[in-house]
Amino acid sequence: MKHVDKIYKQSEISWFTPVELFKPWYAHGIAEAIMRTANLSVPLKIYEIGGGSGTCAKGVMDYIMLNAPERVYNNMTYISVEISPSLAEIQKETVGQVSSHSSKFRVECRDAADRAGWGNVVQQPCWVIMLE
């Protein structure tokens, strides 16, 4: 609890998600679960619905960069579906702190609940992350 108390006292934000409170470990746990169960012979494709500040995306991509075979990281795609234009920009900034992540990451600024935004069905494995 001391860790959580310290984070709240150092910030003007009144509510944090677990991925923010326990960064980078929370996102690393998600990435580890993906790595354990993904078919790594096909390009890794991850969607995050409502990516917030980009903390989860950056943490997942950091973990994969450091722990997966190089080809997995180099061929991966991480797509954030974010309805808020301001959060979409923050996500790009957060993920862009690691320059090699930028070419693998994009934000689609739209409503994830709108079926039309998803386009045609593509028969390719993917992961979907939906946090608080």
Coordinates of N, CA and C in Angstrom, one line a residue, residues 35-121:
M35 N 2.9 -14.2 -25.0 CA 4.0 -14.9 -25.6 C 3.9 -16.4 -25.3
R36 N 3.4 -16.8 -24.2 CA 3.2 -18.2 -23.8 C 2.2 -18.9 -24.7
T37 N 1.2 -18.2 -25.2 CA 0.1 -18.9 -25.9 C 0.0 -18.5 -27.3
A38 N 0.7 -17.6 -27.8 CA 0.6 -17.1 -29.2 C 1.3 -18.1 -30.1
N39 N 0.8 -18.2 -31.3 CA 1.5 -18.9 -32.4 C 2.5 -18.0 -33.0
L40 N 3.7 -18.1 -32.6 CA 4.8 -17.2 -33.0 C 5.3 -17.4 -34.4
S41 N 4.7 -18.3 -35.1 CA 5.1 -18.5 -36.5 C 4.3 -17.6 -37.4
V42 N 3.3 -16.9 -36.9 CA 2.6 -15.9 -37.7 C 2.8 -14.5 -37.0
P43 N 2.8 -13.4 -37.8 CA 3.0 -12.1 -37.2 C 2.0 -11.9 -36.0
L44 N 2.6 -11.3 -34.9 CA 1.8 -11.0 -33.7 C 1.0 -9.7 -34.0
K45 N -0.3 -9.8 -33.8 CA -1.2 -8.6 -33.9 C -2.0 -8.4 -32.7
I46 N -1.8 -7.3 -32.1 CA -2.5 -7.0 -30.8 C -3.4 -5.7 -31.0
Y47 N -4.6 -5.8 -30.6 CA -5.5 -4.7 -30.5 C -5.7 -4.3 -29.0
E48 N -5.7 -3.0 -28.7 CA -6.1 -2.6 -27.4 C -7.2 -1.6 -27.6
I49 N -8.3 -1.9 -26.8 CA -9.5 -1.1 -26.9 C -9.4 -0.1 -25.8
G50 N -9.4 1.2 -26.1 CA -9.3 2.2 -25.1 C -7.9 2.2 -24.4
G51 N -6.9 2.6 -25.1 CA -5.5 2.5 -24.7 C -5.1 3.6 -23.7
G52 N -6.0 4.5 -23.3 CA -5.6 5.4 -22.2 C -4.4 6.3 -22.6
S53 N -3.4 6.2 -21.7 CA -2.2 7.0 -21.9 C -1.1 6.3 -22.7
G54 N -1.4 5.0 -23.1 CA -0.4 4.2 -23.8 C 0.5 3.4 -22.9
T55 N 0.3 3.4 -21.6 CA 1.2 2.7 -20.7 C 1.2 1.2 -21.0
C56 N 0.0 0.6 -21.2 CA 0.0 -0.8 -21.5 C 0.7 -1.1 -22.8
A57 N 0.4 -0.4 -23.8 CA 1.0 -0.6 -25.1 C 2.5 -0.6 -25.0
K58 N 3.0 0.5 -24.4 CA 4.5 0.6 -24.3 C 5.1 -0.6 -23.5
G59 N 4.4 -0.9 -22.4 CA 4.9 -2.0 -21.5 C 4.9 -3.3 -22.2
V60 N 3.8 -3.6 -23.0 CA 3.7 -4.9 -23.7 C 4.8 -4.9 -24.8
M61 N 5.0 -3.8 -25.5 CA 6.0 -3.8 -26.6 C 7.4 -3.8 -26.0
D62 N 7.6 -3.2 -24.9 CA 8.9 -3.3 -24.3 C 9.3 -4.7 -23.9
Y63 N 8.3 -5.4 -23.3 CA 8.5 -6.8 -22.9 C 8.8 -7.7 -24.2
I64 N 8.0 -7.5 -25.2 CA 8.2 -8.3 -26.4 C 9.6 -8.0 -27.0
M65 N 9.9 -6.8 -27.1 CA 11.2 -6.4 -27.7 C 12.4 -7.0 -26.9
L66 N 12.3 -7.1 -25.6 CA 13.4 -7.6 -24.8 C 13.4 -9.2 -24.6
N67 N 12.2 -9.8 -24.8 CA 12.1 -11.2 -24.5 C 11.7 -12.2 -25.6
A68 N 11.1 -11.6 -26.6 CA 10.7 -12.5 -27.8 C 11.8 -12.6 -28.8
P69 N 11.7 -13.6 -29.6 CA 12.7 -13.7 -30.7 C 12.6 -12.4 -31.5
E70 N 13.7 -11.9 -32.1 CA 13.8 -10.7 -32.8 C 12.7 -10.6 -33.9
R71 N 12.5 -11.6 -34.6 CA 11.5 -11.6 -35.7 C 10.1 -11.4 -35.2
V72 N 9.8 -11.8 -34.0 CA 8.5 -11.6 -33.5 C 8.2 -10.1 -33.2
Y73 N 9.2 -9.5 -32.6 CA 9.1 -8.0 -32.3 C 9.1 -7.2 -33.7
N74 N 10.0 -7.6 -34.5 CA 10.1 -6.8 -35.8 C 8.9 -6.9 -36.7
N75 N 8.1 -8.0 -36.6 CA 7.0 -8.2 -37.4 C 5.6 -8.0 -36.7
M76 N 5.7 -7.5 -35.5 CA 4.4 -7.3 -34.8 C 3.7 -6.1 -35.1
T77 N 2.4 -6.0 -34.9 CA 1.6 -4.8 -35.0 C 0.8 -4.6 -33.8
Y78 N 0.7 -3.4 -33.3 CA -0.1 -3.1 -32.1 C -1.0 -1.9 -32.5
I79 N -2.3 -2.2 -32.4 CA -3.3 -1.2 -32.8 C -4.1 -0.8 -31.6
S80 N -4.1 0.5 -31.3 CA -5.0 1.0 -30.2 C -6.2 1.6 -30.9
V81 N -7.4 1.2 -30.4 CA -8.6 1.8 -30.9 C -9.1 2.7 -29.8
E82 N -9.0 4.0 -30.0 CA -9.2 5.0 -29.0 C -10.2 6.1 -29.5
I83 N -11.3 6.3 -28.8 CA -12.3 7.3 -29.2 C -11.9 8.7 -28.9
S84 N -11.0 9.0 -28.0 CA -10.6 10.3 -27.6 C -9.3 10.8 -28.4
P85 N -9.5 11.8 -29.2 CA -8.3 12.3 -30.0 C -7.2 12.8 -29.1
S86 N -7.5 13.4 -27.9 CA -6.4 13.8 -27.0 C -5.6 12.6 -26.4
L87 N -6.3 11.5 -26.0 CA -5.7 10.3 -25.5 C -4.9 9.6 -26.7
A88 N -5.4 9.7 -27.9 CA -4.7 9.1 -29.0 C -3.3 9.7 -29.2
E89 N -3.3 11.0 -29.0 CA -2.0 11.7 -29.1 C -1.0 11.4 -28.0
I90 N -1.6 11.3 -26.8 CA -0.8 10.9 -25.6 C -0.2 9.5 -25.8
Q91 N -1.0 8.6 -26.3 CA -0.6 7.2 -26.6 C 0.6 7.2 -27.6
K92 N 0.5 8.0 -28.6 CA 1.6 8.1 -29.6 C 2.9 8.6 -28.9
E93 N 2.8 9.6 -28.1 CA 3.9 10.1 -27.4 C 4.5 9.1 -26.4
T94 N 3.7 8.4 -25.7 CA 4.2 7.4 -24.7 C 4.9 6.2 -25.4
V95 N 4.2 5.7 -26.4 CA 4.8 4.5 -27.1 C 6.1 5.0 -27.9
G96 N 6.0 6.2 -28.4 CA 7.1 6.8 -29.2 C 8.4 7.1 -28.3
Q97 N 8.3 6.9 -27.0 CA 9.5 7.1 -26.2 C 10.6 6.0 -26.6
V98 N 10.2 4.9 -27.1 CA 11.1 3.9 -27.7 C 10.9 4.0 -29.2
S99 N 11.9 4.6 -29.9 CA 11.7 4.9 -31.3 C 11.4 3.6 -32.2
S100 N 11.9 2.5 -31.8 CA 11.6 1.3 -32.6 C 10.1 0.8 -32.5
H101 N 9.5 1.3 -31.5 CA 8.0 0.9 -31.3 C 7.2 1.6 -32.3
S102 N 7.5 2.8 -32.7 CA 6.7 3.7 -33.5 C 6.2 3.1 -34.8
S103 N 7.1 2.3 -35.5 CA 6.7 1.7 -36.8 C 5.8 0.5 -36.6
K104 N 5.6 0.0 -35.4 CA 4.8 -1.1 -35.1 C 3.5 -0.8 -34.5
F105 N 3.3 0.5 -34.1 CA 2.2 1.0 -33.3 C 1.4 2.0 -34.1
R106 N 0.1 1.9 -34.0 CA -0.8 2.9 -34.6 C -2.1 3.1 -33.7
V107 N -2.6 4.2 -33.8 CA -3.9 4.5 -33.1 C -5.0 4.7 -34.2
E108 N -6.1 4.0 -34.0 CA -7.3 4.3 -34.9 C -8.2 5.0 -34.0
C109 N -8.4 6.3 -34.3 CA -9.3 7.2 -33.4 C -10.7 7.0 -33.9
R110 N -11.4 6.1 -33.2 CA -12.8 5.8 -33.5 C -13.5 5.1 -32.4
D111 N -14.8 4.8 -32.5 CA -15.5 4.1 -31.5 C -15.4 2.6 -31.8
A112 N -14.8 1.9 -30.9 CA -14.6 0.4 -31.1 C -15.9 -0.3 -31.1
A113 N -17.0 0.3 -30.6 CA -18.3 -0.4 -30.6 C -19.0 -0.3 -32.0
D114 N -18.5 0.6 -32.8 CA -19.1 0.8 -34.2 C -18.6 -0.3 -35.1
R115 N -19.4 -1.3 -35.5 CA -19.0 -2.4 -36.3 C -18.4 -1.9 -37.6
A116 N -18.8 -0.8 -38.2 CA -18.4 -0.4 -39.5 C -16.9 0.0 -39.4
G117 N -16.4 0.4 -38.3 CA -14.9 0.7 -38.2 C -14.0 -0.5 -38.3
W118 N -14.5 -1.7 -38.1 CA -13.7 -2.8 -38.2 C -13.4 -3.4 -39.6
G119 N -14.3 -3.0 -40.5 CA -14.1 -3.4 -41.9 C -14.4 -4.9 -42.1
N120 N -13.8 -5.5 -43.1 CA -14.0 -6.9 -43.4 C -13.3 -7.8 -42.4
V121 N -13.8 -9.0 -42.2 CA -13.2 -10.0 -41.3 C -12.0 -10.5 -42.0

